[in-house]
Short mmCIF file of C-alpha atoms in Angstrom, two decimals:
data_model
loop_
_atom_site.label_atom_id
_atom_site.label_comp_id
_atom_site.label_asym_id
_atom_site.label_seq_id
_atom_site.Cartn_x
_atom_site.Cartn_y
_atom_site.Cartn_z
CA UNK A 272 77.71 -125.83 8.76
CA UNK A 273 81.54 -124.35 9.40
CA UNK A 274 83.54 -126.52 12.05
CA UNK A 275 83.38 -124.05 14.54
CA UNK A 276 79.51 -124.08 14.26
CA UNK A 277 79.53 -127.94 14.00
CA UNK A 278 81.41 -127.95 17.07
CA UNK A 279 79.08 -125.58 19.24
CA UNK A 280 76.18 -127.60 18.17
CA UNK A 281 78.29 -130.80 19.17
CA UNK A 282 79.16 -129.82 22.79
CA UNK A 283 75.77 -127.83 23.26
CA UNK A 284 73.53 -131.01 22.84
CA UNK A 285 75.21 -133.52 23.50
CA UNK A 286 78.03 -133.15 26.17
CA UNK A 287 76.11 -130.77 28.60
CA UNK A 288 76.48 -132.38 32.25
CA UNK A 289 75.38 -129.77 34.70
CA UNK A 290 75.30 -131.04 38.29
CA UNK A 291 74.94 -134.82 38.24
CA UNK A 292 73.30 -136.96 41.76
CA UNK A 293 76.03 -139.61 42.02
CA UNK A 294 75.41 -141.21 45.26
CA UNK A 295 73.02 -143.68 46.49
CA UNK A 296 69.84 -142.66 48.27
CA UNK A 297 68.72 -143.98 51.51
CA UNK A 298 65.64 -142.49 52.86
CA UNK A 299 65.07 -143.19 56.16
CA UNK A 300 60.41 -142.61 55.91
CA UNK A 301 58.00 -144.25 53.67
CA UNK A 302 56.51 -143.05 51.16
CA UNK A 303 53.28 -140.91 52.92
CA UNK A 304 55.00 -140.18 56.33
CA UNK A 305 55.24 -136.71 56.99
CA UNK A 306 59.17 -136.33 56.33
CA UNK A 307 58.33 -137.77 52.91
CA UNK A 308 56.03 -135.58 52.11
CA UNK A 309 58.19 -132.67 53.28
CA UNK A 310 61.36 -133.78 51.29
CA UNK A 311 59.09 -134.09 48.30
CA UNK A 312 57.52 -130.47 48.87
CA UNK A 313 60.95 -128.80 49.80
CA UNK A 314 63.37 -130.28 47.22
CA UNK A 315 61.42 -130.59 44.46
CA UNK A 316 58.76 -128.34 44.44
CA UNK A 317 55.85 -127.43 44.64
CA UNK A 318 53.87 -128.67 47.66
CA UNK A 319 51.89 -131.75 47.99
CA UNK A 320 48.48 -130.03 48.02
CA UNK A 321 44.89 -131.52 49.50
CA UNK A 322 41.58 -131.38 48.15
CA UNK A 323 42.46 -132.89 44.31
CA UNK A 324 40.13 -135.23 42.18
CA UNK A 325 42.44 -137.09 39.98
CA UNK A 326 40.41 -139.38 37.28
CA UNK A 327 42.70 -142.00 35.42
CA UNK A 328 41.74 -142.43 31.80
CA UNK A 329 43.12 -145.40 29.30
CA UNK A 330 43.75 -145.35 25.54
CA UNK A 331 42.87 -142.94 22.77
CA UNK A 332 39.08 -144.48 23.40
CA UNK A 333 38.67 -142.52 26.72
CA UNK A 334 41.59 -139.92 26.49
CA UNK A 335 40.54 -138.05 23.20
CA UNK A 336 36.59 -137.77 23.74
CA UNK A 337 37.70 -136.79 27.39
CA UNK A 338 40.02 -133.91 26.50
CA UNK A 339 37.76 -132.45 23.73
CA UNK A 340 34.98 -132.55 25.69
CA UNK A 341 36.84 -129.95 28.53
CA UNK A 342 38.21 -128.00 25.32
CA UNK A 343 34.53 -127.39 23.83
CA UNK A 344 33.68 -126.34 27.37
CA UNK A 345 36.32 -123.94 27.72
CA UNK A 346 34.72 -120.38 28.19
CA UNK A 347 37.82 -118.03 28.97
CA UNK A 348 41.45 -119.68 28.12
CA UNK A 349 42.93 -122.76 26.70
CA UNK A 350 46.72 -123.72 27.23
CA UNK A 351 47.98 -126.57 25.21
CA UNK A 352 51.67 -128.07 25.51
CA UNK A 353 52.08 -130.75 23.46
CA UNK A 354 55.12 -132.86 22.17
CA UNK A 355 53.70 -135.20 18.74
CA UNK A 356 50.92 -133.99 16.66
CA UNK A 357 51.28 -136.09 13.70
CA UNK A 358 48.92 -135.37 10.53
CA UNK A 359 45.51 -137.25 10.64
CA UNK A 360 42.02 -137.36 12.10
CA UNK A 361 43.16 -136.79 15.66
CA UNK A 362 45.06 -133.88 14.82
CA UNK A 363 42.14 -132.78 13.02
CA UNK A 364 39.71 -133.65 15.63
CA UNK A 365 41.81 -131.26 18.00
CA UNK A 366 42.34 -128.52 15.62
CA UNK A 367 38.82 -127.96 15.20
CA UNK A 368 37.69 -127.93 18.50
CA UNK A 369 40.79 -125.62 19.11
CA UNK A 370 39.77 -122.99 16.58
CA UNK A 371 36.65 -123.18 17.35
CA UNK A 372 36.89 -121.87 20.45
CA UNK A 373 39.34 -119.26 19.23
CA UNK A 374 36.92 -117.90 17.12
CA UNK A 375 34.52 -117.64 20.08
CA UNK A 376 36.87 -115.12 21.92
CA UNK A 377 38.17 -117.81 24.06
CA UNK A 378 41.89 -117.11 24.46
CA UNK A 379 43.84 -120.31 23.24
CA UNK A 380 47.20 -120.65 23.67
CA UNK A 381 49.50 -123.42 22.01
CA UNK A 382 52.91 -124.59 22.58
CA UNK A 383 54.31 -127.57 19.97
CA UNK A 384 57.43 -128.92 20.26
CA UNK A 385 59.08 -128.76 16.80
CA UNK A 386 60.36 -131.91 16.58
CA UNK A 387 57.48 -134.04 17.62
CA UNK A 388 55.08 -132.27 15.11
CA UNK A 389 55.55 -134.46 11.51
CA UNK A 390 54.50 -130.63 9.44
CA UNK A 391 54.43 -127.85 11.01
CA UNK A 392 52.63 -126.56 7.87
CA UNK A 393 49.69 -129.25 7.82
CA UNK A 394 46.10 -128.35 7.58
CA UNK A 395 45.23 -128.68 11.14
CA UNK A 396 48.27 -125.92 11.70
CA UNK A 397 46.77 -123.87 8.98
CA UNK A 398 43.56 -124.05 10.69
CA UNK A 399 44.79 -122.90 13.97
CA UNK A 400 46.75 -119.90 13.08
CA UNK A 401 43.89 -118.82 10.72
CA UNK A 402 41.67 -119.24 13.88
CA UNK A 403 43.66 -116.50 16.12
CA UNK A 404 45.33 -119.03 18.01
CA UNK A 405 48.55 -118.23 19.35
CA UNK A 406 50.86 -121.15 18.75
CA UNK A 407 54.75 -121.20 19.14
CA UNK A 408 56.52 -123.97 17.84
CA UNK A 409 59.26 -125.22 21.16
CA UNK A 410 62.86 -124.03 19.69
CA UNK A 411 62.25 -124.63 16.54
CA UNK A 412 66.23 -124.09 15.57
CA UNK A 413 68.37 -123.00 18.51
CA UNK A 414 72.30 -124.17 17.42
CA UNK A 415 72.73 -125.34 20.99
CA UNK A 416 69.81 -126.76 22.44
CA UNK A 417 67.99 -128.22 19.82
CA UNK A 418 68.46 -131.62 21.19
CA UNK A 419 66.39 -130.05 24.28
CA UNK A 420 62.49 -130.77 23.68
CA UNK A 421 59.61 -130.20 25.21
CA UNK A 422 58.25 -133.47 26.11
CA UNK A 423 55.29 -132.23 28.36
CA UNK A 424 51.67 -132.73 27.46
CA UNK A 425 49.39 -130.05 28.98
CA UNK A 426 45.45 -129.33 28.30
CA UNK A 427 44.44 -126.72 30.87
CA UNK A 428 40.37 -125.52 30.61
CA UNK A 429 39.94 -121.68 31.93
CA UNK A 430 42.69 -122.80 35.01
CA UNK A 431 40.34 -125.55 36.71
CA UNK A 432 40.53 -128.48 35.06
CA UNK A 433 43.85 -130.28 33.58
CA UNK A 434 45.03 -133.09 31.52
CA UNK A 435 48.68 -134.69 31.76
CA UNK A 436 50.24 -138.43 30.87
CA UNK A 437 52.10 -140.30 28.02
CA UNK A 438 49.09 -139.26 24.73
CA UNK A 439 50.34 -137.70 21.78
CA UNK A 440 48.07 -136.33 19.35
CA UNK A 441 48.19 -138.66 16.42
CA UNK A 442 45.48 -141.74 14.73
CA UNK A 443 48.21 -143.98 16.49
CA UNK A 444 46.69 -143.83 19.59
CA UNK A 445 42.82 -143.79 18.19
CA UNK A 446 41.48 -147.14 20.07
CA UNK A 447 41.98 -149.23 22.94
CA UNK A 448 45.16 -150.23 23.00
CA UNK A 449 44.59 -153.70 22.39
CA UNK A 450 45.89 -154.60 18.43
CA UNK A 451 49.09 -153.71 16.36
CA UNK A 452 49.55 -150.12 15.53
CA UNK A 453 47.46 -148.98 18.49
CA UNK A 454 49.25 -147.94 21.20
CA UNK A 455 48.64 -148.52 25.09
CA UNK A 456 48.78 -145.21 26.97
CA UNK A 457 47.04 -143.71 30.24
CA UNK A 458 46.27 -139.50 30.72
CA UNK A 459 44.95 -138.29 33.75
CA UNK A 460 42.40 -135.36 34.28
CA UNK A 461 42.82 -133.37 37.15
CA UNK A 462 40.85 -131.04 39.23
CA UNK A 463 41.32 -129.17 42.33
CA UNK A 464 44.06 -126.54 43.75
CA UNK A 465 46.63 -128.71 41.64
CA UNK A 466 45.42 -127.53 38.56
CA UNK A 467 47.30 -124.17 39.17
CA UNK A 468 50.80 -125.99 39.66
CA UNK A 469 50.06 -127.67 35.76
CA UNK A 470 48.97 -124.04 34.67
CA UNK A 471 52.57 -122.63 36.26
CA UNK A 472 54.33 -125.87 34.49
CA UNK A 473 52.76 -124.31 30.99
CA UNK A 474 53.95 -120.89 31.61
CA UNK A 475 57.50 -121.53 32.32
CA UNK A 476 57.89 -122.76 28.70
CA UNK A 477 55.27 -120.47 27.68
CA UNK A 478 57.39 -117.02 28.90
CA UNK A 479 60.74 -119.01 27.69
CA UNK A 480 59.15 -119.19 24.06
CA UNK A 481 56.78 -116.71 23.68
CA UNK A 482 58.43 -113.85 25.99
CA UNK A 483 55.03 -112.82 27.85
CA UNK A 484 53.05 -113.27 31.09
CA UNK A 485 49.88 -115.04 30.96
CA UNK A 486 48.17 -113.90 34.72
CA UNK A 487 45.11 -112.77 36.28
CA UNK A 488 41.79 -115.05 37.23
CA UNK A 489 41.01 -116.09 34.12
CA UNK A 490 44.48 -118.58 33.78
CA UNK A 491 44.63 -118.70 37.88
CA UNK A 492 41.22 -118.27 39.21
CA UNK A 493 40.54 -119.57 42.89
CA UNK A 494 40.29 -123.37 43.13
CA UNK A 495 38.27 -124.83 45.95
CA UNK A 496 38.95 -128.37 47.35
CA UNK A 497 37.00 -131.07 45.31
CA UNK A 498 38.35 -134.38 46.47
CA UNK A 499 41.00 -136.46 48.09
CA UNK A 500 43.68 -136.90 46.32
CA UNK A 501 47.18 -134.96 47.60
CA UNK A 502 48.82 -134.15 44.71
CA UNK A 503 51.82 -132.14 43.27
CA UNK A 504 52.64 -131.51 39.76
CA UNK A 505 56.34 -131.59 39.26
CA UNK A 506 58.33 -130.16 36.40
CA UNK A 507 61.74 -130.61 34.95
CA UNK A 508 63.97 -128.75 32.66
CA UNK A 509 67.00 -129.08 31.05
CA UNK A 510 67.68 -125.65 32.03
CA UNK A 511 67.63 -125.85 35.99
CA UNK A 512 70.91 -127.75 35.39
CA UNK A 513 69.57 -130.24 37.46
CA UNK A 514 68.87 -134.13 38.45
CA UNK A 515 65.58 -133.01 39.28
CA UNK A 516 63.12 -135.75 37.24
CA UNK A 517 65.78 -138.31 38.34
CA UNK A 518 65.66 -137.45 42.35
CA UNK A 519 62.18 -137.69 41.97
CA UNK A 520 62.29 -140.96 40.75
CA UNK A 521 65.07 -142.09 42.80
CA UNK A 522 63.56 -140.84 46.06
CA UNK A 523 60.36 -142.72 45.49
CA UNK A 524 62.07 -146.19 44.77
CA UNK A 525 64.47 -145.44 48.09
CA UNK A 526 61.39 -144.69 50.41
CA UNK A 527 59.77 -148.06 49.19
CA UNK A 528 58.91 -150.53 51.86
CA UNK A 529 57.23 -153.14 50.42
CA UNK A 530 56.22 -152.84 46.44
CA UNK A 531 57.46 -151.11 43.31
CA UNK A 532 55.89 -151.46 40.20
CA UNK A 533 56.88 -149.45 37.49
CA UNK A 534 55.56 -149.26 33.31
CA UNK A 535 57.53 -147.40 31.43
CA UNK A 536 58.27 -147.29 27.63
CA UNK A 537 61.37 -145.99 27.79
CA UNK A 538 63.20 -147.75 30.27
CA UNK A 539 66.93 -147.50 29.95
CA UNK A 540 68.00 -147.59 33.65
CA UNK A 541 71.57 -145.70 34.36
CA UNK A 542 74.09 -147.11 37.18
CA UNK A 543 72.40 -145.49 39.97
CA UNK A 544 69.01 -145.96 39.47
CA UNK A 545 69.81 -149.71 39.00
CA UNK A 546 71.76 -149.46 42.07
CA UNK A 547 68.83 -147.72 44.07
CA UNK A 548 66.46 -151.17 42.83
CA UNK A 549 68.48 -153.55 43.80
CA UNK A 550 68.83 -151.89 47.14
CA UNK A 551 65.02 -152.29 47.15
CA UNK A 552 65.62 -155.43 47.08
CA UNK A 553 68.34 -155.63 49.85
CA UNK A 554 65.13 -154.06 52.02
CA UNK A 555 62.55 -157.31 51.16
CA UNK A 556 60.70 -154.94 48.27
CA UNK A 557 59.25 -156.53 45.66
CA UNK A 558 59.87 -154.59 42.03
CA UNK A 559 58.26 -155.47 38.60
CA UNK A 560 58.72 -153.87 35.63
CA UNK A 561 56.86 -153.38 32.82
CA UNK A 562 57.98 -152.55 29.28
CA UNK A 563 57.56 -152.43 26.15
CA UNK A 564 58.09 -155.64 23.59
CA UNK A 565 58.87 -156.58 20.05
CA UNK A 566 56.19 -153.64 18.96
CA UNK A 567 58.36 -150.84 20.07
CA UNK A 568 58.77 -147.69 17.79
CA UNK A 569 62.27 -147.35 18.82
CA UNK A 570 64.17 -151.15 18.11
CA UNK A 571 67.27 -149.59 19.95
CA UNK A 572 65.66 -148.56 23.24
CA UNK A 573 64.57 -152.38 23.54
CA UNK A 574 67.87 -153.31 22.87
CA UNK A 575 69.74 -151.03 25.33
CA UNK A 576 67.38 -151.73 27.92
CA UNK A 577 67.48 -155.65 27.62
CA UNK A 578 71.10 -155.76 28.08
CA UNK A 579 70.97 -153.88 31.55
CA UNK A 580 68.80 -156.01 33.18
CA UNK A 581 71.28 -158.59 34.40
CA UNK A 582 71.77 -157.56 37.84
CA UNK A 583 67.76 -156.77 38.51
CA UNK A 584 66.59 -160.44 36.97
CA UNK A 585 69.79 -161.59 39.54
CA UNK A 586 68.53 -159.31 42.12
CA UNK A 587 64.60 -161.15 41.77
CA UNK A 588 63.29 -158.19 40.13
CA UNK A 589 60.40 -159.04 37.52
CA UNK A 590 60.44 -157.80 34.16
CA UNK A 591 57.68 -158.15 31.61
CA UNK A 592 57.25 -157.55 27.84
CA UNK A 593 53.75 -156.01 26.82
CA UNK A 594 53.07 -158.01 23.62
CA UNK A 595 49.89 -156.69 22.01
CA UNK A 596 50.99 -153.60 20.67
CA UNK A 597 53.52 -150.97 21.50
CA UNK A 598 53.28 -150.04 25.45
CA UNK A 599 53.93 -146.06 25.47
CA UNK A 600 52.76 -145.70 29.47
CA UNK A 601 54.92 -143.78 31.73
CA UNK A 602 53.90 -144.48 35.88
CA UNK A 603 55.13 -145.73 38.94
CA UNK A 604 53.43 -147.30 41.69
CA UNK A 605 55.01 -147.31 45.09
CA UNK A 606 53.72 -149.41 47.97
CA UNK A 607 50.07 -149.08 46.97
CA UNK A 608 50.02 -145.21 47.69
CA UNK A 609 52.06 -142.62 45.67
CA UNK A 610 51.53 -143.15 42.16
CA UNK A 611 53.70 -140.84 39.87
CA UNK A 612 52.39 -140.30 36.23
CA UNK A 613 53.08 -138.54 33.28
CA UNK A 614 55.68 -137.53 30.24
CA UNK A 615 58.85 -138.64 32.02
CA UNK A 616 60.33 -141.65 30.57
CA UNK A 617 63.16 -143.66 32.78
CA UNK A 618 65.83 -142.83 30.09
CA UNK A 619 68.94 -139.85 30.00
CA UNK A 620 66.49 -137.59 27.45
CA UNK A 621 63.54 -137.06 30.13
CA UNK A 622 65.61 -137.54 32.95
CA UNK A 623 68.46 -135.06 31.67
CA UNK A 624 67.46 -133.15 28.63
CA UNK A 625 63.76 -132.99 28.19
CA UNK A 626 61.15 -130.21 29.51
CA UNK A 627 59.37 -132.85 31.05
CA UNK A 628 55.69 -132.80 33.93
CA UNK A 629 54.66 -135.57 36.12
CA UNK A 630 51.64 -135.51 38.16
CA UNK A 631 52.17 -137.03 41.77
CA UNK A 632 49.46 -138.88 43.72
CA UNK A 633 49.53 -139.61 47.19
CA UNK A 634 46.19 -141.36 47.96
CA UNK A 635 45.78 -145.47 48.56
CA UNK A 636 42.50 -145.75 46.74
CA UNK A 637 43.81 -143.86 43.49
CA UNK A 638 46.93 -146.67 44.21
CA UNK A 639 45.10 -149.45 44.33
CA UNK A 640 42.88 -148.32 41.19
CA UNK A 641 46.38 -148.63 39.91
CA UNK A 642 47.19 -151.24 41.09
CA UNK A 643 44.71 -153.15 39.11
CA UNK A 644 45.49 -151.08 35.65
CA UNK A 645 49.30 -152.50 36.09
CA UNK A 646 47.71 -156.09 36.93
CA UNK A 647 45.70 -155.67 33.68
CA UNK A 648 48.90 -154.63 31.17
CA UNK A 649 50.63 -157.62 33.17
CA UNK A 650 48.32 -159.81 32.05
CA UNK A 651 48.74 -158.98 28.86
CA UNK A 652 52.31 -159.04 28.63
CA UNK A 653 54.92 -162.01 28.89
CA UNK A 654 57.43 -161.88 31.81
CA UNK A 655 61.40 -162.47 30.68
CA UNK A 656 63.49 -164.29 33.17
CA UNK A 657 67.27 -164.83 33.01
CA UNK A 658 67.38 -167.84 30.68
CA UNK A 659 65.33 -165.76 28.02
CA UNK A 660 67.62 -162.94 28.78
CA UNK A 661 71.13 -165.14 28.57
CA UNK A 662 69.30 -166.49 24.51
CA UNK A 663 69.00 -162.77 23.48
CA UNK A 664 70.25 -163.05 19.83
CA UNK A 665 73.91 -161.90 18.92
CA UNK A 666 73.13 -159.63 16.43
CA UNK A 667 71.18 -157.23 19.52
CA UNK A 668 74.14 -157.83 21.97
CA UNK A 669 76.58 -156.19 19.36
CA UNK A 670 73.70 -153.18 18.57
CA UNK A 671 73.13 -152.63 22.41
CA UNK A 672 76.69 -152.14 22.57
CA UNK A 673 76.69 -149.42 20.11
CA UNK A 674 73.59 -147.78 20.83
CA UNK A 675 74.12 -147.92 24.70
CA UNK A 676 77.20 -145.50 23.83
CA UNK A 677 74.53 -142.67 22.07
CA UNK A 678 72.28 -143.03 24.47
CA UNK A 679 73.81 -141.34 27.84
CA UNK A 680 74.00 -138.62 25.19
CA UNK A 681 70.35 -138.86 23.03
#
């Protein structure tokens, strides 16, 4: 690579800033009232829509067997946007049921990221493209946004039923999510008038890669209330030049009146959302935090996030460390009745550079049912306070340091 190239690649993924939120949030509703639900709808986009069945599923155990089953059931179209799909009997699993239905005449479309998929000539891709599915690998060289990703994870059956969260197809996730070298994760399987806002959150990245429309009743057919759960699926993208993932987040913490709980794997907090907890806090709102521990596939992000916690553990926020196995769920549960879920991580690459798709719940009883999932991975996780954090070893104070530098930037 010639220095002039080296240097567009440089600046193009890693110094893009676009426009930037940089002051606090006050919100002057709670998360429900009408304003709320307005500022949510109107900034953000789409609308909070009525009549949704949402249906939380944990680990590979219940995700995988529920996500084949609605593929094998497909009769129309398929669309499939997926970050990992690593080599080995899930992958397998998938690509089966995928061609399968391809060679039935069911229109299957895929989108991979190119990054996240460990051979992009494996078996399983073999299988699909012999199959007639149509499969575009997300930027799979583009000089200046190749550090831009697609980080969503998509399944939507002939436009009425939908599958979002943190799964990636790969063995790693195969279980419960309960030993070493089986991850904890939650997906979510959604029906309802919602479904077409996860369809529309497929085709944005679907015209950007693969230059067509995908239309007509058989990817949009009419959806009739089945539940409810008010919902909204939200997308961002590194391309809207936005803080769009990160108001989301920010405006959910600032309408907060009395709980926050938040999992995330990924949880490397910037200035301002720190800033917006601890003003939580100021209000009487009680914030815990749960992350990943020792089993973490990334050592750094552990790092990097341990050595911003100061002011929270001052502040009386509670952080815990899931020990069983690596912790790879992404929600947010806000005063026991808006529940965010999804692919976005609480770190600068979903929150600034990744094509990312949370699905938003407002509904108390799908909270609560939360509620109790976070009180479970709680339980099974060991809470840090600041004497632990003031005894982290040397050695990871001088990597934070280093790493905390790359990350605004990775």
């Amino acid at each position: 690579m010639g220095g002039a190239a080296a240097g567009i690649f440089i600046a193009g993924n890693f110094f893009t800033e676009g426009r930037r939120l940089r002051q606090l949030i006050r919100a002057p509703y709670a998360v429900g009232d009408d304003s709320f639900v307005r500022s949510m709808g109107n900034l953000l986009g789409p609308p909070l829509l009525g009549g949704n069945r949402v249906e939380a599923l944990h680990n590979g155990a219940q995700i995988f067997p529920a996500m084949l089953e609605a593929i094998r059931s497909a009769r129309e179209t398929i669309t499939f946007e997926n970050f990992i799909y690593w080599e080995g009997r899930v992958a397998t699993r998938f690509a089966e049921a995928l061609a399968e239905r391809s060679r039935a005449g069911v229109r299957v479309h895929m989108l991979q990221d190119a990054m996240g998929c460990d051979n992009t000539d494996s078996p399983a891709i073999r299988l699909l493209k012999r199959a007639g599915v149509q499969l575009e690998l997300y930027r799979v060289f583009h000089l200046t946004r190749i550090n831009q990703r697609t980080h969503r994870k998509l399944l939507v059956v002939d436009g009425r039923v939908g599958f979002t969260g943190g799964v990636g197809i790969g063995d790693t996730w195969d279980g419960h999510g309960d030993r070493t070298g089986n991850w904890r994760d939650s997906h979510y399987r959604l029906e309802g008038p919602a479904v077409a806002q996860m369809q529309q959150a497929f085709m944005d990245n679907w015209l950007q890669t693969r230059g067509c429309v995908l239309h007509g009743n058989d990817y949009f057919p009419s959806l009739p209330e089945v539940g409810e759960d008010v919902c909204q699926v939200f997308k961002s993208s590194a391309d809207e030049g936005s803080d769009s993932a990160r108001l989301m987040i920010l405006l959910s913490i600032a309408a907060a009146r009395e709980t926050i709980r938040i999992a995330n794997a990924y949880f490397i907090p910037d200035k301002l959302m720190i800033d917006t907890l601890l003003d939580a806090r100021k209000r009487g709102v009680e914030v815990e935090i749960i992350v990943p521990g020792e089993q973490i596939d990334q050592s750094w992000v552990r790092w990097v996030s341990r050595a911003r916690w100061k002011p929270l553990l001052a502040s009386g926020v509670r952080i815990y460390e899931f020990h069983p196995t690596n912790f790879h769920c992404k929600y947010l549960i806000v005063d026991e009745r808006w529940v965010s879920v999804g692919s976005a991580n609480l770190d600068n690459r979903s929150l600034r550079l990744n094509e990312e798709c949370n699905l938003n719940v407002l509904d108390q009883e799908f909270a609560r049912e939360h509620v109790r999932v976070f009180e479970a991975d709680k339980a099974n996780s060991r809470e840090v306070t600041m004497r632990d954090w003031k005894r982290r070893p040397f050695s990871e104070q001088c990597l934070a340091a280093g790493y905390g530098l790359l990350s605004e930037q990775m």
